[in-house]
Amino acid sequence: MKIKRNVLLIDSRGEITARRALLAAGDIEFLPVRSVAEAKQLLQSIPCPVGLVAFDGLQAVSHEEVEPLIAATSQIEWLALVAPEWRMASPAFQGFVLGTFHDYHTLPLDMQRLQIAIGHAWGKASLRLALRGRQDDASGRFGMCGSSPAMQAFFQRLGKVVHSDLSTLISGETGTGKELVAQAIHQHSARKDGPFVVVNCGAVPANLIQSELFGYEKGAFTGAAQRKIGSIEAANGGDLFLDEIGDFPLSLQTNLLRVIQERQITRIGSVRPIPVDFRIIAATHVDLPEAVRAGRFREDLYYRLNVIQLTLPPLRQRHGDIPLLAEAMLAAVARDSRAGRATGFTAAALQAMNAYHWPGNVRELKNRIHRALILGDSRLISAADLGLEGHVPEVPSSTLEEARASFDRTLLQNSLRANANNVSKTARQLGVSRITLYRMMCKHNI
């Protein structure tokens, strides 16, 4: 069985989409959308190495709308489908087609030529991926797993961040792996040979956070029996990771801001400033702009921390990554704990994991797999072992004949709509006689 090759089709007028029965040639699977916004949404869940854009009339999508999408999807080879009169269009549009697209195809459709053009584009996209050493394959990058479009976009942005020395703010829901990202930034940067110091701002009591960060001299207060080096000073030459920065006490935010600006600290009980060279990497699941508006977080500190921002996608948006993560976690937990005998997952377990919302994200996935491995007795972890037995999708009840009838009905309706309910035009488009078309319309109650 051949694997379908997904090809995105942006067809705002729907005329080409209506002929998808003719377009579905060989192993090509056309995925039609009506707008650039729909194309962005589809690409978040389904990777498409090749994309088509139809510029086939006054109501078609404009090149101004398409240009930002193409600029943001360098991994896709784009083909333009243009009306015959496109050469009489504006020089700006002509330059856009000739300079931006891998190739262009003049309407009406010549399926043989279009298949060849798609084949060339597909080969070029595959070659580019191979030349990159498959860095974006199932193993992911920077020590993290992920082949979904959301994670590939994140890896691309992270690859640029690691070479900078600017303050970085990592945002994302709880359990998405923000500390793992901070470690990746440190390990792939020029500061990798320096220390990586972690401070969980939400776990340190408010009355101790100042001494934790700045340190203190012996005798500075009752109980200060000896000098203590603070986390900022300990991070000298490396990175200071402030986890859950949204929980940092408002009363001490001025002190932190001053350290970032002046690059020196003073231990509690001392008057001697100590120069420090460190980079701040902060992380939070809190909406900091909202906290700024509510007066819970200083605006000037927010902008000092948010020089570069990285946003980790939640697990529910990482379409296709869950089986990959689950297998990797199962292997790691089994290797570390030496417990359990499971070596994989049942099909129902994988379906349940894909259907589940994952409020705890990657951390929750790991915890469920760890528990299932310890408590399970089978060689395959089931949905019940994961505590997800209520999330197994029901098997569709429709028969093959019912599915075929539904497809035929949708095709007829779209074709009629595209041809303004003109039966003769619709019959010619579908390659059938008018009598056959009337018979099909009667059969499907259209």
Short mmCIF file of C-alpha atoms in Angstrom, two decimals, residues 36-414:
data_model
loop_
_atom_site.label_atom_id
_atom_site.label_comp_id
_atom_site.label_asym_id
_atom_site.label_seq_id
_atom_site.Cartn_x
_atom_site.Cartn_y
_atom_site.Cartn_z
CA VAL A 36 -4.35 31.46 4.36
CA ALA A 37 -5.70 31.27 7.91
CA GLU A 38 -7.06 27.77 7.27
CA ALA A 39 -3.72 26.80 5.73
CA LYS A 40 -1.84 27.87 8.86
CA GLN A 41 -4.24 25.88 11.02
CA LEU A 42 -3.89 22.76 8.87
CA LEU A 43 -0.07 22.96 8.84
CA GLN A 44 -0.03 22.89 12.65
CA SER A 45 -1.31 19.31 12.56
CA ILE A 46 -0.40 17.88 9.14
CA PRO A 47 3.05 18.35 7.58
CA CYS A 48 2.94 19.13 3.86
CA PRO A 49 6.29 19.30 2.03
CA VAL A 50 4.54 20.76 -1.06
CA GLY A 51 1.90 23.50 -1.28
CA LEU A 52 -0.21 24.85 -4.15
CA VAL A 53 -1.78 28.33 -4.30
CA ALA A 54 -4.52 29.09 -6.85
CA PHE A 55 -4.49 32.62 -8.28
CA ASP A 56 -7.43 32.04 -10.60
CA GLY A 57 -9.59 35.16 -10.56
CA LEU A 58 -10.51 38.47 -8.95
CA GLN A 59 -11.85 36.77 -5.84
CA ALA A 60 -8.78 34.59 -5.41
CA VAL A 61 -6.38 34.94 -2.51
CA SER A 62 -3.99 37.87 -2.97
CA HIS A 63 -0.24 37.54 -3.09
CA GLU A 64 0.02 40.00 -0.17
CA GLU A 65 -1.85 37.46 1.98
CA VAL A 66 0.22 34.50 0.81
CA GLU A 67 3.68 36.06 1.08
CA PRO A 68 3.97 35.95 4.92
CA LEU A 69 2.88 32.30 4.94
CA ILE A 70 5.52 31.32 2.37
CA ALA A 71 8.17 33.30 4.25
CA ALA A 72 7.32 31.41 7.46
CA THR A 73 7.35 27.94 5.86
CA SER A 74 10.81 27.58 4.36
CA GLN A 75 10.50 23.79 4.57
CA ILE A 76 7.65 23.75 2.02
CA GLU A 77 8.11 23.88 -1.76
CA TRP A 78 5.36 26.10 -3.17
CA LEU A 79 3.76 25.96 -6.63
CA ALA A 80 1.53 28.67 -8.10
CA LEU A 81 -1.60 27.88 -10.14
CA VAL A 82 -2.21 31.02 -12.20
CA ALA A 83 -4.90 32.13 -14.62
CA PRO A 84 -3.87 32.43 -18.32
CA GLU A 85 -3.93 36.23 -18.14
CA TRP A 86 -1.47 36.37 -15.21
CA ARG A 87 1.28 37.83 -17.41
CA MET A 88 -0.87 40.92 -17.84
CA ALA A 89 -1.05 41.35 -14.08
CA SER A 90 0.96 43.90 -12.12
CA PRO A 91 4.78 43.68 -12.17
CA ALA A 92 4.64 43.15 -8.41
CA PHE A 93 2.53 40.01 -8.81
CA GLN A 94 4.63 38.68 -11.69
CA GLY A 95 7.81 39.21 -9.70
CA PHE A 96 6.23 37.50 -6.70
CA VAL A 97 5.30 34.39 -8.72
CA LEU A 98 8.63 34.12 -10.52
CA GLY A 99 10.79 34.91 -7.52
CA THR A 100 8.97 33.10 -4.73
CA PHE A 101 7.55 29.86 -6.07
CA HIS A 102 9.42 26.68 -6.97
CA ASP A 103 7.37 26.53 -10.18
CA TYR A 104 4.10 27.79 -11.62
CA HIS A 105 1.33 26.07 -13.56
CA THR A 106 -0.98 27.91 -15.97
CA LEU A 107 -4.66 27.01 -15.76
CA PRO A 108 -6.65 25.10 -16.93
CA LEU A 109 -5.20 22.08 -15.20
CA ASP A 110 -2.90 19.77 -17.12
CA MET A 111 -2.77 16.91 -14.64
CA GLN A 112 0.22 15.19 -16.21
CA ARG A 113 2.33 18.33 -16.08
CA LEU A 114 1.10 19.17 -12.59
CA GLN A 115 2.04 15.70 -11.31
CA ILE A 116 5.54 16.13 -12.75
CA ALA A 117 5.87 19.57 -11.13
CA ILE A 118 4.70 18.21 -7.78
CA GLY A 119 7.14 15.32 -8.10
CA HIS A 120 10.03 17.72 -8.68
CA ALA A 121 8.99 19.88 -5.73
CA TRP A 122 8.60 16.83 -3.50
CA GLY A 123 12.05 15.58 -4.47
CA LYS A 124 13.61 18.96 -3.70
CA ALA A 125 11.93 19.11 -0.29
CA SER A 126 13.11 15.56 0.49
CA LEU A 127 16.66 16.36 -0.60
CA ARG A 128 16.76 19.45 1.61
CA LEU A 129 15.65 17.36 4.56
CA ALA A 130 18.32 14.74 3.83
CA LEU A 131 21.06 17.37 3.50
CA ARG A 132 20.18 18.72 6.93
CA GLY A 133 21.18 15.35 8.34
CA ARG A 134 17.63 14.64 9.42
CA GLN A 135 18.04 17.00 12.37
CA ASP A 136 14.30 17.40 12.50
CA ASP A 137 13.52 13.68 12.57
CA ALA A 138 11.79 11.69 15.30
CA SER A 139 14.65 12.16 17.77
CA GLY A 140 14.09 15.89 17.72
CA ARG A 141 16.84 18.34 18.65
CA PHE A 142 18.55 19.78 21.72
CA GLY A 143 17.86 16.62 23.71
CA MET A 144 14.10 16.89 23.19
CA CYS A 145 11.76 14.65 21.21
CA GLY A 146 9.38 16.07 18.66
CA SER A 147 8.63 15.85 14.96
CA SER A 148 5.31 17.73 14.98
CA PRO A 149 5.03 21.02 13.06
CA ALA A 150 4.66 22.88 16.38
CA MET A 151 7.92 21.45 17.75
CA GLN A 152 9.79 21.86 14.46
CA ALA A 153 8.92 25.58 14.54
CA PHE A 154 10.04 25.72 18.17
CA PHE A 155 13.35 23.97 17.39
CA GLN A 156 13.98 26.42 14.56
CA ARG A 157 13.52 29.39 16.89
CA LEU A 158 15.53 27.76 19.68
CA GLY A 159 18.41 27.17 17.26
CA LYS A 160 18.70 30.94 16.85
CA VAL A 161 18.37 31.71 20.55
CA VAL A 162 21.23 29.47 21.76
CA HIS A 163 23.78 31.60 19.93
CA SER A 164 22.73 34.82 21.65
CA ASP A 165 23.67 36.04 25.12
CA LEU A 166 20.46 37.94 25.79
CA SER A 167 17.96 37.45 28.60
CA THR A 168 15.42 34.82 27.59
CA LEU A 169 11.90 34.23 28.87
CA ILE A 170 10.42 30.75 28.40
CA SER A 171 6.65 30.57 28.70
CA GLY A 172 4.36 27.57 28.57
CA GLU A 173 1.92 25.51 30.57
CA THR A 174 3.01 23.51 33.59
CA GLY A 175 4.79 20.31 32.64
CA THR A 176 5.78 21.27 29.09
CA GLY A 177 9.53 21.06 29.81
CA LYS A 178 10.66 24.65 30.35
CA GLU A 179 13.70 23.68 32.45
CA LEU A 180 14.77 21.24 29.73
CA VAL A 181 14.72 24.15 27.28
CA ALA A 182 16.78 26.28 29.68
CA GLN A 183 19.36 23.50 29.95
CA ALA A 184 19.46 23.22 26.15
CA ILE A 185 20.14 26.95 25.83
CA HIS A 186 22.98 26.68 28.34
CA GLN A 187 24.53 23.52 26.88
CA HIS A 188 24.55 24.85 23.30
CA SER A 189 25.75 28.38 24.09
CA ALA A 190 29.14 29.97 24.64
CA ARG A 191 28.47 29.71 28.41
CA LYS A 192 28.27 25.90 28.38
CA ASP A 193 31.52 25.55 30.36
CA GLY A 194 30.18 27.85 33.09
CA PRO A 195 27.72 26.99 35.88
CA PHE A 196 24.01 26.45 35.38
CA VAL A 197 22.26 27.55 38.58
CA VAL A 198 18.55 26.89 39.13
CA VAL A 199 16.31 28.85 41.50
CA ASN A 200 12.66 27.89 41.79
CA CYS A 201 11.05 31.19 42.75
CA GLY A 202 7.81 29.47 43.67
CA ALA A 203 9.44 27.00 46.07
CA VAL A 204 11.64 29.39 48.08
CA PRO A 205 9.79 31.20 50.89
CA ALA A 206 9.46 34.95 50.27
CA ASN A 207 11.48 35.80 53.41
CA LEU A 208 14.41 33.69 52.19
CA ILE A 209 14.52 34.54 48.50
CA GLN A 210 16.82 37.56 49.01
CA SER A 211 19.45 35.57 50.89
CA GLU A 212 19.09 32.73 48.38
CA LEU A 213 19.84 35.04 45.47
CA PHE A 214 22.34 37.51 46.97
CA GLY A 215 23.99 35.46 49.72
CA TYR A 216 25.07 36.87 53.07
CA GLU A 217 28.08 37.50 55.27
CA LYS A 218 28.76 35.73 58.55
CA GLY A 219 26.81 37.42 61.34
CA ALA A 220 24.55 39.37 58.96
CA PHE A 221 21.52 38.14 60.93
CA THR A 222 20.66 35.64 63.62
CA GLY A 223 21.60 32.18 62.39
CA ALA A 224 24.13 33.39 59.80
CA ALA A 225 26.96 31.29 61.22
CA GLN A 226 29.10 31.52 58.09
CA ARG A 227 29.29 33.27 54.74
CA LYS A 228 26.91 31.99 52.05
CA ILE A 229 27.40 32.54 48.33
CA GLY A 230 24.10 33.45 46.67
CA SER A 231 22.75 31.92 43.47
CA ILE A 232 23.53 35.01 41.37
CA GLU A 233 27.17 35.01 42.43
CA ALA A 234 27.34 31.23 41.96
CA ALA A 235 26.14 31.68 38.36
CA ASN A 236 29.08 33.97 37.52
CA GLY A 237 30.35 33.05 34.07
CA GLY A 238 27.30 30.93 33.31
CA ASP A 239 23.50 30.99 33.36
CA LEU A 240 21.00 31.70 36.14
CA PHE A 241 17.68 29.95 35.57
CA LEU A 242 14.82 31.57 37.48
CA ASP A 243 11.98 29.08 37.28
CA GLU A 244 8.43 30.34 37.92
CA ILE A 245 9.55 33.97 37.81
CA GLY A 246 5.89 34.96 37.96
CA ASP A 247 5.94 34.01 41.67
CA PHE A 248 8.88 36.32 42.46
CA PRO A 249 7.88 38.68 45.32
CA LEU A 250 6.90 42.13 44.10
CA SER A 251 8.82 43.76 46.98
CA LEU A 252 12.12 42.28 45.75
CA GLN A 253 11.66 42.78 42.03
CA THR A 254 13.42 46.17 42.22
CA ASN A 255 16.52 44.47 43.65
CA LEU A 256 16.59 41.95 40.82
CA LEU A 257 16.11 44.69 38.24
CA ARG A 258 19.07 46.61 39.68
CA VAL A 259 21.30 43.55 39.45
CA ILE A 260 20.37 43.01 35.81
CA GLN A 261 21.12 46.65 35.02
CA GLU A 262 24.32 47.11 37.03
CA ARG A 263 25.72 43.56 36.80
CA GLN A 264 26.85 43.57 40.42
CA ILE A 265 25.47 42.32 43.73
CA THR A 266 26.01 43.08 47.40
CA ARG A 267 25.73 40.27 49.92
CA ILE A 268 23.42 40.83 52.88
CA GLY A 269 25.51 42.28 55.71
CA SER A 270 28.14 43.73 53.36
CA VAL A 271 28.68 47.06 51.62
CA ARG A 272 31.16 45.80 49.04
CA PRO A 273 29.68 45.38 45.55
CA ILE A 274 30.74 42.24 43.67
CA PRO A 275 30.74 42.29 39.85
CA VAL A 276 28.95 39.35 38.24
CA ASP A 277 28.76 38.12 34.64
CA PHE A 278 25.74 35.93 34.07
CA ARG A 279 22.80 35.47 31.72
CA ILE A 280 19.26 35.21 33.04
CA ILE A 281 16.94 32.56 31.67
CA ALA A 282 13.50 32.85 33.22
CA ALA A 283 10.45 30.62 32.90
CA THR A 284 6.82 30.94 33.87
CA HIS A 285 3.40 29.46 33.31
CA VAL A 286 1.87 32.76 34.48
CA ASP A 287 0.56 35.31 31.96
CA LEU A 288 3.13 38.00 32.78
CA PRO A 289 1.55 40.77 30.65
CA GLU A 290 -1.66 40.24 32.61
CA ALA A 291 0.33 40.25 35.87
CA VAL A 292 1.88 43.57 34.80
CA ARG A 293 -1.58 45.03 34.13
CA ALA A 294 -2.77 43.76 37.52
CA GLY A 295 0.21 45.35 39.31
CA ARG A 296 1.68 42.02 40.45
CA PHE A 297 4.79 42.26 38.29
CA ARG A 298 6.97 45.25 37.42
CA GLU A 299 6.71 46.29 33.79
CA ASP A 300 10.37 47.36 33.57
CA LEU A 301 11.53 43.99 34.94
CA TYR A 302 9.28 42.17 32.49
CA TYR A 303 10.88 43.93 29.53
CA ARG A 304 14.36 43.26 30.93
CA LEU A 305 13.60 39.53 31.12
CA ASN A 306 11.61 39.31 27.90
CA VAL A 307 14.35 40.33 25.46
CA ILE A 308 13.86 36.98 23.70
CA GLN A 309 10.74 34.92 24.24
CA LEU A 310 10.23 31.22 23.65
CA THR A 311 6.79 29.65 23.98
CA LEU A 312 6.59 25.88 24.43
CA PRO A 313 3.48 24.36 22.83
CA PRO A 314 1.28 22.21 25.09
CA LEU A 315 1.27 18.49 24.44
CA ARG A 316 -2.26 18.55 22.99
CA GLN A 317 -0.99 20.78 20.15
CA ARG A 318 2.00 18.55 19.34
CA HIS A 319 0.11 16.35 16.88
CA GLY A 320 1.93 13.09 16.21
CA ASP A 321 4.50 13.51 19.01
CA ILE A 322 2.69 11.51 21.70
CA PRO A 323 3.57 8.00 20.39
CA LEU A 324 7.16 9.15 19.88
CA LEU A 325 7.41 10.59 23.40
CA ALA A 326 5.67 7.59 24.94
CA GLU A 327 8.08 5.09 23.38
CA ALA A 328 11.12 7.14 24.40
CA MET A 329 9.82 7.55 27.96
CA LEU A 330 8.96 3.87 28.26
CA ALA A 331 12.49 2.91 27.23
CA ALA A 332 14.07 5.44 29.62
CA VAL A 333 11.90 4.54 32.61
CA ALA A 334 12.36 0.80 32.02
CA ARG A 335 16.12 1.28 31.79
CA ASP A 336 16.35 3.42 34.93
CA SER A 337 13.88 1.62 37.19
CA ARG A 338 14.59 -1.97 36.04
CA ALA A 339 10.98 -2.71 36.90
CA GLY A 340 8.04 -3.97 34.90
CA ARG A 341 8.05 -6.14 31.84
CA ALA A 342 6.18 -3.95 29.33
CA THR A 343 7.93 -3.28 26.04
CA GLY A 344 5.26 -1.30 24.20
CA PHE A 345 1.67 -0.06 24.07
CA THR A 346 -1.57 -1.55 22.80
CA ALA A 347 -3.30 0.13 19.88
CA ALA A 348 -6.11 1.22 22.22
CA ALA A 349 -3.54 2.80 24.58
CA LEU A 350 -2.04 4.84 21.74
CA GLN A 351 -5.51 5.93 20.63
CA ALA A 352 -6.38 6.96 24.17
CA MET A 353 -3.15 8.94 24.58
CA ASN A 354 -3.84 10.78 21.32
CA ALA A 355 -7.43 11.56 22.37
CA TYR A 356 -6.60 12.71 25.93
CA HIS A 357 -6.28 16.47 26.65
CA TRP A 358 -3.09 16.20 28.82
CA PRO A 359 -3.57 19.05 31.29
CA GLY A 360 -0.27 18.06 32.91
CA ASN A 361 1.50 17.88 29.54
CA VAL A 362 4.77 15.93 29.16
CA ARG A 363 5.24 15.56 32.93
CA GLU A 364 1.84 13.89 33.23
CA LEU A 365 2.61 11.58 30.31
CA LYS A 366 5.85 10.46 31.96
CA ASN A 367 4.16 9.91 35.33
CA ARG A 368 1.38 7.81 33.81
CA ILE A 369 3.86 5.65 31.88
CA HIS A 370 6.03 5.20 34.98
CA ARG A 371 3.04 4.10 37.04
CA ALA A 372 1.80 1.77 34.31
CA LEU A 373 5.24 0.17 34.00
CA ILE A 374 5.50 -0.45 37.74
CA LEU A 375 1.97 -1.75 38.27
CA GLY A 376 1.27 -3.46 34.94
CA ASP A 377 1.72 -7.20 34.37
CA SER A 378 1.48 -7.39 30.58
CA ARG A 379 4.12 -6.88 27.91
CA LEU A 380 1.93 -4.20 26.36
CA ILE A 381 0.67 -1.24 28.38
CA SER A 382 -3.09 -0.84 27.99
CA ALA A 383 -5.29 2.24 28.22
CA ALA A 384 -6.47 0.97 31.62
CA ASP A 385 -2.85 0.74 32.84
CA LEU A 386 -2.49 4.42 31.96
CA GLY A 387 -5.77 5.32 33.63
CA LEU A 388 -7.17 6.41 30.26
CA GLU A 389 -9.69 3.65 29.57
CA GLY A 390 -12.44 6.27 29.25
CA HIS A 391 -10.62 8.03 26.42
CA VAL A 392 -10.45 5.24 23.83
CA PRO A 393 -12.24 6.60 20.70
CA GLU A 394 -15.22 4.61 19.48
CA VAL A 395 -14.77 2.73 16.23
CA PRO A 396 -16.80 4.40 13.44
CA SER A 397 -19.97 2.47 12.80
CA SER A 398 -20.31 3.32 9.09
CA THR A 399 -19.72 0.64 6.48
CA LEU A 400 -17.49 1.01 3.43
CA GLU A 401 -20.57 1.50 1.26
CA GLU A 402 -21.85 4.25 3.55
CA ALA A 403 -18.47 6.00 3.52
CA ARG A 404 -18.34 5.84 -0.29
CA ALA A 405 -21.87 7.23 -0.55
CA SER A 406 -20.97 10.10 1.77
CA PHE A 407 -17.94 10.94 -0.36
CA ASP A 408 -19.95 10.82 -3.60
CA ARG A 409 -22.64 13.07 -2.15
CA THR A 410 -20.07 15.64 -0.95
CA LEU A 411 -18.32 15.59 -4.32
CA LEU A 412 -21.59 16.17 -6.18
CA GLN A 413 -22.62 19.01 -3.90
CA ASN A 414 -19.25 20.77 -4.19
#
